[in-house]
CSV table of N, CA and C in Angstrom, one decimal:
chain,number,residue,atom,x,y,z
A,20,MET,N,0.7,-1.5,0.2
A,20,MET,CA,-0.1,-0.4,-0.4
A,20,MET,C,1.3,1.5,0.2
A,21,PRO,N,0.2,2.3,-1.2
A,21,PRO,CA,1.4,3.3,-0.8
A,21,PRO,C,1.2,4.0,0.3
A,22,LEU,N,2.4,5.2,0.4
A,22,LEU,CA,2.5,5.9,1.7
A,22,LEU,C,1.6,6.7,0.7
A,23,SER,N,0.5,7.8,2.3
A,23,SER,CA,0.1,9.5,1.8
A,23,SER,C,1.1,10.3,1.5
A,24,GLU,N,0.7,11.3,0.7
A,24,GLU,CA,1.5,12.8,0.5
A,24,GLU,C,2.3,13.0,1.7
A,25,HIS,N,0.7,12.3,3.1
A,25,HIS,CA,1.4,13.4,4.2
A,25,HIS,C,2.3,12.9,4.8
A,26,GLU,N,2.0,11.7,4.6
A,26,GLU,CA,3.2,10.1,5.4
A,26,GLU,C,4.7,10.5,4.4
A,27,GLN,N,4.5,10.6,3.4
A,27,GLN,CA,5.8,10.9,2.1
A,27,GLN,C,6.9,11.7,2.8
A,28,ARG,N,6.0,13.3,3.3
A,28,ARG,CA,6.1,14.3,4.1
A,28,ARG,C,7.2,13.7,5.3
A,29,MET,N,6.4,13.3,5.6
A,29,MET,CA,6.7,12.9,7.5
A,29,MET,C,8.1,11.6,7.8
A,30,LEU,N,8.1,11.2,6.8
A,30,LEU,CA,9.2,10.1,6.7
A,30,LEU,C,10.4,11.0,5.9
A,31,GLU,N,9.9,11.3,4.8
A,31,GLU,CA,11.4,13.0,4.2
A,31,GLU,C,11.9,13.7,5.4
A,32,GLN,N,11.5,14.1,6.3
A,32,GLN,CA,11.9,14.8,7.6
A,32,GLN,C,12.4,14.0,8.1
A,33,MET,N,11.9,12.9,8.6
A,33,MET,CA,12.6,12.2,9.9
A,33,MET,C,13.6,11.7,8.8
A,34,GLU,N,14.0,11.7,7.6
A,34,GLU,CA,15.1,11.3,6.9
A,34,GLU,C,16.2,12.0,7.4
A,35,ARG,N,15.9,13.2,6.5
A,35,ARG,CA,16.4,14.4,6.9
A,35,ARG,C,17.2,14.3,7.9
A,36,ALA,N,16.7,14.4,8.9
A,36,ALA,CA,16.7,15.0,10.8
A,36,ALA,C,18.0,13.4,11.2
A,37,LEU,N,17.4,12.1,10.8
A,37,LEU,CA,18.5,11.9,10.9
A,37,LEU,C,20.5,11.6,9.9
A,38,TYR,N,19.5,11.8,8.8
A,38,TYR,CA,20.9,12.2,8.0
A,38,TYR,C,22.0,14.0,8.7
A,39,ALA,N,21.1,15.2,9.8
A,39,ALA,CA,21.7,15.7,10.2
A,39,ALA,C,22.3,15.5,11.2
A,40,GLU,N,21.3,13.9,12.2
A,40,GLU,CA,22.0,14.2,13.6
A,40,GLU,C,23.5,13.2,13.6
A,41,ASP,N,23.0,12.3,12.9
A,41,ASP,CA,24.1,11.0,12.6
A,41,ASP,C,24.2,10.8,11.2
A,42,PRO,N,25.3,11.5,10.4
A,42,PRO,CA,25.4,11.3,8.4
A,42,PRO,C,26.4,9.6,8.4
A,43,LYS,N,26.9,9.2,9.7
A,43,LYS,CA,28.0,8.4,9.4
A,43,LYS,C,26.8,6.9,9.4
A,44,PHE,N,25.8,6.7,10.4
A,44,PHE,CA,25.4,5.7,10.9
A,44,PHE,C,23.7,5.8,9.6
A,45,ALA,N,23.4,7.0,9.1
A,45,ALA,CA,22.9,6.9,8.3
A,45,ALA,C,23.0,6.5,7.1
A,46,THR,N,23.9,6.8,6.4
A,46,THR,CA,25.5,6.2,5.3
A,46,THR,C,25.1,4.6,5.5
A,47,ALA,N,25.4,4.0,6.5
A,47,ALA,CA,25.5,2.7,7.1
A,47,ALA,C,24.2,1.6,7.0
A,48,LEU,N,23.6,2.4,7.0
A,48,LEU,CA,22.0,2.0,6.7
A,48,LEU,C,21.6,1.5,5.4
A,49,GLU,N,22.2,3.1,4.7
A,49,GLU,CA,21.0,3.2,3.4
A,49,GLU,C,21.4,1.9,2.0
A,50,GLY,N,22.5,1.2,2.1
A,50,GLY,CA,22.5,-0.1,1.2
A,50,GLY,C,22.3,-1.3,2.0
A,51,SER,N,22.4,-1.3,2.8
A,51,SER,CA,22.8,-2.7,3.5
A,51,SER,C,22.2,-3.9,3.3
A,52,ALA,N,21.1,-3.5,2.7
A,52,ALA,CA,20.1,-4.2,2.9
A,52,ALA,C,20.0,-5.0,1.5
A,53,LEU,N,20.0,-4.5,-0.1
A,53,LEU,CA,20.3,-4.9,-0.7
A,53,LEU,C,21.7,-5.1,-0.6
A,54,ARG,N,22.8,-4.2,-0.4
A,54,ARG,CA,24.4,-5.8,-0.8
A,54,ARG,C,23.7,-7.3,0.0
A,55,THR,N,22.8,-6.9,1.0
A,55,THR,CA,23.2,-8.4,1.6
A,55,THR,C,21.7,-9.2,0.8
A,56,TYR,N,21.2,-8.7,-0.2
A,56,TYR,CA,20.6,-9.5,-0.4
A,56,TYR,C,21.4,-9.6,-2.0
A,57,THR,N,22.1,-9.0,-2.7
A,57,THR,CA,22.2,-9.0,-3.9
A,57,THR,C,24.0,-10.1,-3.7
A,58,ARG,N,24.6,-10.0,-2.7
A,58,ARG,CA,25.5,-11.0,-2.1
A,58,ARG,C,24.9,-12.1,-1.7
A,59,ARG,N,24.0,-12.3,-0.9
A,59,ARG,CA,23.2,-13.9,-0.9
A,59,ARG,C,23.1,-14.5,-2.2
A,60,ARG,N,22.3,-13.7,-3.5
A,60,ARG,CA,22.0,-13.8,-4.4
A,60,ARG,C,23.0,-14.4,-5.5
A,61,VAL,N,24.7,-13.3,-5.3
A,61,VAL,CA,25.0,-13.9,-6.5
A,61,VAL,C,25.8,-15.9,-5.4
A,62,TYR,N,25.9,-15.5,-4.5
A,62,TYR,CA,26.3,-16.8,-3.9
A,62,TYR,C,25.7,-18.0,-4.1
A,63,GLN,N,24.4,-18.0,-4.1
A,63,GLN,CA,23.3,-18.8,-4.4
A,63,GLN,C,23.9,-19.3,-6.3
A,64,ALA,N,23.9,-18.4,-6.8
A,64,ALA,CA,24.1,-18.3,-8.6
A,64,ALA,C,25.3,-19.4,-8.0
A,65,VAL,N,26.5,-18.9,-7.7
A,65,VAL,CA,28.2,-19.6,-8.1
A,65,VAL,C,27.8,-20.9,-6.9
A,66,ALA,N,26.4,-21.1,-6.7
A,66,ALA,CA,26.8,-22.6,-6.1
A,66,ALA,C,25.9,-23.6,-7.4
A,67,GLY,N,25.1,-22.6,-7.4
A,67,GLY,CA,24.3,-23.0,-8.4
A,67,GLY,C,25.3,-23.6,-9.8
A,68,PHE,N,25.9,-23.0,-10.0
A,68,PHE,CA,27.0,-23.1,-11.0
A,68,PHE,C,28.0,-24.0,-10.5
A,69,LEU,N,28.2,-24.4,-10.0
A,69,LEU,CA,29.1,-25.8,-9.7
A,69,LEU,C,28.4,-26.7,-9.7
A,70,VAL,N,27.1,-26.7,-9.6
A,70,VAL,CA,25.9,-28.1,-9.1
A,70,VAL,C,26.0,-28.6,-10.7
A,71,GLY,N,25.5,-27.3,-11.7
A,71,GLY,CA,25.9,-27.5,-13.0
A,71,GLY,C,27.2,-27.9,-13.5
A,72,ILE,N,28.2,-27.2,-13.1
A,72,ILE,CA,29.4,-28.3,-13.7
A,72,ILE,C,29.9,-30.1,-13.7
A,73,ALA,N,28.5,-30.3,-12.0
A,73,ALA,CA,28.8,-31.7,-12.0
A,73,ALA,C,27.5,-32.3,-12.5
A,74,LEU,N,26.7,-31.9,-12.5
A,74,LEU,CA,26.0,-32.7,-13.4
A,74,LEU,C,26.4,-32.6,-15.3
A,75,LEU,N,27.2,-31.6,-15.8
A,75,LEU,CA,28.2,-31.6,-16.9
A,75,LEU,C,28.0,-32.9,-17.3
A,76,MET,N,29.6,-33.3,-15.9
A,76,MET,CA,30.2,-33.8,-16.0
A,76,MET,C,29.3,-35.1,-15.5
A,77,ALA,N,29.1,-35.5,-14.8
A,77,ALA,CA,28.1,-36.5,-14.7
A,77,ALA,C,27.2,-37.7,-15.7
A,78,GLY,N,27.6,-36.2,-16.5
A,78,GLY,CA,26.5,-36.5,-18.0
A,78,GLY,C,27.3,-37.2,-18.8
A,79,MET,N,28.6,-36.8,-19.1
A,79,MET,CA,29.2,-37.2,-19.2
A,79,MET,C,30.2,-38.8,-19.6
A,80,VAL,N,30.1,-38.7,-18.0
A,80,VAL,CA,30.4,-39.8,-17.7
A,80,VAL,C,30.1,-41.0,-17.6
A,81,ALA,N,28.5,-41.1,-17.4
A,81,ALA,CA,27.2,-41.7,-17.3
A,81,ALA,C,27.0,-41.4,-19.1
A,82,GLN,N,27.6,-41.2,-19.6
A,82,GLN,CA,27.5,-41.3,-20.9
A,82,GLN,C,25.8,-40.3,-21.5
A,83,GLN,N,24.8,-39.4,-20.9
A,83,GLN,CA,23.6,-39.7,-20.5
A,83,GLN,C,23.5,-37.6,-21.1
A,84,ILE,N,23.6,-37.8,-22.8
A,84,ILE,CA,24.1,-36.5,-23.0
A,84,ILE,C,22.3,-35.5,-21.9
A,85,TRP,N,21.0,-35.9,-21.9
A,85,TRP,CA,20.4,-35.4,-21.6
A,85,TRP,C,21.0,-34.4,-19.9
A,86,VAL,N,21.8,-35.4,-18.8
A,86,VAL,CA,21.6,-34.4,-18.1
A,86,VAL,C,22.9,-33.6,-18.1
A,87,SER,N,23.7,-33.9,-19.1
A,87,SER,CA,24.5,-33.0,-19.8
A,87,SER,C,24.2,-31.6,-20.2
A,88,VAL,N,23.3,-31.5,-20.2
A,88,VAL,CA,21.9,-30.3,-21.2
A,88,VAL,C,21.4,-29.9,-20.2
A,89,VAL,N,21.0,-30.5,-19.2
A,89,VAL,CA,20.8,-30.2,-17.7
A,89,VAL,C,21.8,-29.0,-17.5
A,90,GLY,N,22.7,-29.9,-17.2
A,90,GLY,CA,23.8,-29.6,-16.7
A,90,GLY,C,24.1,-27.8,-17.0
A,91,PHE,N,24.6,-28.3,-18.9
A,91,PHE,CA,24.4,-26.7,-19.2
A,91,PHE,C,23.7,-25.8,-18.8
A,92,LEU,N,22.6,-26.2,-19.6
A,92,LEU,CA,21.6,-25.2,-18.7
A,92,LEU,C,21.4,-24.4,-17.2
A,93,VAL,N,21.6,-25.5,-16.4
A,93,VAL,CA,21.8,-24.3,-15.3
A,93,VAL,C,22.9,-23.5,-14.7
A,94,MET,N,24.2,-24.1,-15.4
A,94,MET,CA,25.2,-23.3,-15.5
A,94,MET,C,24.9,-22.2,-16.1
A,95,LEU,N,24.3,-22.3,-17.2
A,95,LEU,CA,24.1,-20.6,-18.1
A,95,LEU,C,23.1,-19.7,-17.2
A,96,GLY,N,21.9,-20.4,-16.7
A,96,GLY,CA,21.1,-20.1,-16.0
A,96,GLY,C,21.7,-19.2,-14.6
A,97,CYS,N,22.9,-19.6,-14.0
A,97,CYS,CA,22.9,-19.4,-12.8
A,97,CYS,C,24.4,-18.3,-12.7
A,98,ALA,N,24.9,-18.3,-14.4
A,98,ALA,CA,25.6,-17.1,-14.5
A,98,ALA,C,25.3,-16.1,-15.1
A,99,VAL,N,23.5,-16.1,-15.6
A,99,VAL,CA,23.0,-14.3,-15.5
A,99,VAL,C,22.1,-14.1,-14.0
A,100,LEU,N,22.2,-15.1,-13.6
A,100,LEU,CA,21.8,-14.6,-11.9
A,100,LEU,C,22.6,-14.4,-11.8
A,101,ALA,N,23.9,-14.2,-11.7
A,101,ALA,CA,25.1,-13.8,-10.8
A,101,ALA,C,25.4,-12.8,-11.4
A,102,VAL,N,25.3,-12.3,-13.8
A,102,VAL,CA,25.7,-11.7,-13.4
A,102,VAL,C,24.7,-9.9,-13.3
A,103,THR,N,23.8,-10.4,-13.4
A,103,THR,CA,22.7,-9.4,-13.4
A,103,THR,C,22.9,-8.6,-11.4
A,104,GLY,N,22.8,-10.1,-10.9
A,104,GLY,CA,22.8,-9.7,-9.3
A,104,GLY,C,24.4,-9.0,-8.9
A,105,TRP,N,25.4,-9.1,-9.5
A,105,TRP,CA,26.5,-8.5,-8.9
A,105,TRP,C,26.2,-7.1,-9.5
A,106,ARG,N,25.7,-6.6,-11.2
A,106,ARG,CA,25.5,-5.1,-11.7
A,106,ARG,C,24.7,-4.9,-10.7
A,107,LYS,N,23.6,-5.4,-10.4
A,107,LYS,CA,22.6,-4.4,-9.3
A,107,LYS,C,23.5,-3.9,-7.9
A,108,ALA,N,24.4,-5.1,-7.2
A,108,ALA,CA,25.1,-4.0,-6.0
A,108,ALA,C,25.9,-3.1,-5.9
A,109,PRO,N,25.7,-2.5,-5.4
A,109,PRO,CA,26.2,-1.4,-4.6
A,109,PRO,C,27.5,-1.6,-4.7
A,110,LYS,N,28.8,-0.3,-5.2
A,110,LYS,CA,30.1,-0.6,-5.0
A,110,LYS,C,30.4,-0.1,-3.6
A,111,PRO,N,31.6,-1.0,-2.9
A,111,PRO,CA,31.8,-0.3,-1.6
A,111,PRO,C,32.3,1.1,-1.8
A,112,GLY,N,31.6,2.0,-0.5
A,112,GLY,CA,31.9,3.4,-0.7
A,112,GLY,C,31.3,4.0,-1.4
A,113,GLU,N,31.0,4.3,-2.8
A,113,GLU,CA,29.8,4.5,-3.6
A,113,GLU,C,28.6,5.0,-2.4
A,114,GLN,N,28.7,6.3,-2.6
A,114,GLN,CA,27.3,7.0,-1.9
A,114,GLN,C,26.5,7.7,-3.0
A,115,ALA,N,25.0,7.6,-3.4
A,115,ALA,CA,24.5,8.7,-3.9
A,115,ALA,C,24.6,10.5,-2.9
A,116,ALA,N,24.0,11.4,-3.6
A,116,ALA,CA,24.0,12.4,-3.0
A,116,ALA,C,22.5,12.4,-2.1
A,117,GLY,N,22.3,13.0,-1.2
A,117,GLY,CA,21.2,13.3,-0.5
A,117,GLY,C,20.5,11.6,0.1
A,118,PRO,N,18.9,12.2,0.8
A,118,PRO,CA,18.5,10.8,1.3
A,118,PRO,C,18.2,10.1,0.4
A,119,PRO,N,18.2,8.4,0.2
A,119,PRO,CA,16.9,7.7,-1.2
A,119,PRO,C,15.6,8.2,-0.5
A,120,ALA,N,15.2,8.8,0.0
A,120,ALA,CA,13.5,8.4,0.1
A,120,ALA,C,13.2,9.4,-0.7
A,121,ALA,N,14.3,11.1,-0.6
A,121,ALA,CA,13.9,12.5,-1.2
A,121,ALA,C,13.9,12.5,-2.8
A,122,ARG,N,14.9,11.5,-3.1
A,122,ARG,CA,15.5,11.1,-4.5
A,122,ARG,C,14.1,10.6,-5.2
A,123,GLN,N,13.4,8.7,-4.4
A,123,GLN,CA,12.3,8.5,-4.5
A,123,GLN,C,11.1,9.4,-5.0
A,124,SER,N,10.5,10.6,-3.8
A,124,SER,CA,10.0,11.2,-3.9
A,124,SER,C,9.9,12.2,-5.2
A,125,ARG,N,10.5,12.3,-5.1
A,125,ARG,CA,10.9,13.3,-6.0
A,125,ARG,C,10.6,12.0,-7.9
A,126,GLN,N,10.9,11.3,-7.9
A,126,GLN,CA,10.4,10.0,-8.9
A,126,GLN,C,9.0,9.8,-9.0
A,127,ARG,N,8.4,10.0,-7.5
A,127,ARG,CA,7.3,9.2,-7.4
A,127,ARG,C,6.3,10.3,-7.6
A,128,ARG,N,6.7,12.1,-7.2
A,128,ARG,CA,6.2,13.2,-7.8
A,128,ARG,C,6.0,13.3,-9.5
A,129,SER,N,7.1,13.0,-10.0
A,129,SER,CA,7.3,13.7,-11.6
A,129,SER,C,6.2,12.1,-12.8
A,130,MET,N,5.6,11.4,-11.9
A,130,MET,CA,5.2,10.3,-12.1
A,130,MET,C,4.0,10.2,-12.0
A,131,MET,N,3.3,11.0,-11.1
A,131,MET,CA,2.1,11.1,-10.0
A,131,MET,C,1.9,12.1,-11.2
A,132,ASP,N,3.0,13.5,-11.0
A,132,ASP,CA,2.0,14.8,-12.2
A,132,ASP,C,1.9,14.0,-14.2
A,133,ARG,N,2.7,13.1,-14.0
A,133,ARG,CA,2.4,12.6,-15.1
A,133,ARG,C,0.8,11.1,-15.7
A,134,ILE,N,0.9,10.9,-14.6
A,134,ILE,CA,-0.3,10.1,-14.1
A,134,ILE,C,-1.5,11.1,-14.5
A,135,GLU,N,-1.6,12.0,-13.4
A,135,GLU,CA,-2.7,13.2,-13.2
A,135,GLU,C,-3.1,13.8,-14.5
A,136,GLN,N,-1.6,14.3,-15.3
A,136,GLN,CA,-1.9,14.6,-16.8
A,136,GLN,C,-2.5,13.9,-17.7
A,137,ARG,N,-2.0,13.1,-17.5
A,137,ARG,CA,-3.1,11.3,-18.0
A,137,ARG,C,-5.0,11.4,-18.2
A,138,TRP,N,-4.9,11.0,-17.1
A,138,TRP,CA,-5.8,11.1,-16.2
A,138,TRP,C,-6.5,12.4,-16.8
A,139,GLN,N,-6.3,14.0,-16.9
A,139,GLN,CA,-6.8,15.2,-16.7
A,139,GLN,C,-7.3,15.2,-18.6
A,140,ARG,N,-6.2,14.5,-19.4
A,140,ARG,CA,-6.8,14.3,-20.7
A,140,ARG,C,-7.9,13.6,-21.0
A,141,ARG,N,-7.9,12.1,-20.7
A,141,ARG,CA,-8.9,11.5,-20.7
A,141,ARG,C,-10.1,11.5,-20.2
A,142,ARG,N,-10.1,12.5,-19.3
A,142,ARG,CA,-11.5,13.4,-18.7
A,142,ARG,C,-11.7,14.7,-19.1
A,143,ASP,N,-10.9,14.9,-20.3
A,143,ASP,CA,-11.5,16.3,-21.0
A,143,ASP,C,-12.1,15.2,-22.4
A,144,GLU,N,-11.4,14.5,-23.1
A,144,GLU,CA,-11.8,13.6,-23.6
A,144,GLU,C,-12.8,13.3,-24.2
A,145,GLN,N,-13.7,12.3,-22.8
A,145,GLN,CA,-14.3,12.0,-22.4
A,145,GLN,C,-15.3,12.8,-22.6
A,146,GLY,N,-14.7,14.8,-22.0
A,146,GLY,CA,-16.7,15.2,-21.5
A,146,GLY,C,-16.7,15.9,-22.6
A,147,GLN,N,-16.3,15.8,-23.8
A,147,GLN,CA,-16.3,16.9,-25.2
A,147,GLN,C,-17.0,15.6,-25.9
């Protein structure tokens, strides 16, 4: 459920107060959840890649082509997951300017403005 305008403003005020009071703590909290999620995703992809290699080799040893193909597909899928997870991970020490909620709020406002303009155009078109 999205936040109301008043709740968004209150959240932004609390974030600004946190940044003003303890910027080091606020910066530490900023990307930790995303880093943990992407790190875990990359580790899972690496483990899956190793399982794919094992399947590929087992299929070759047992002379079962379909097992080797499954192993290759598992390797391919896990490699894609690892690369996409790695690209999304924030770099150590990389910080964006300002509180993240303020940036998101600006993006939401511009999106809301576009939606409102479209809604208004539709209402005007239906009224004519």
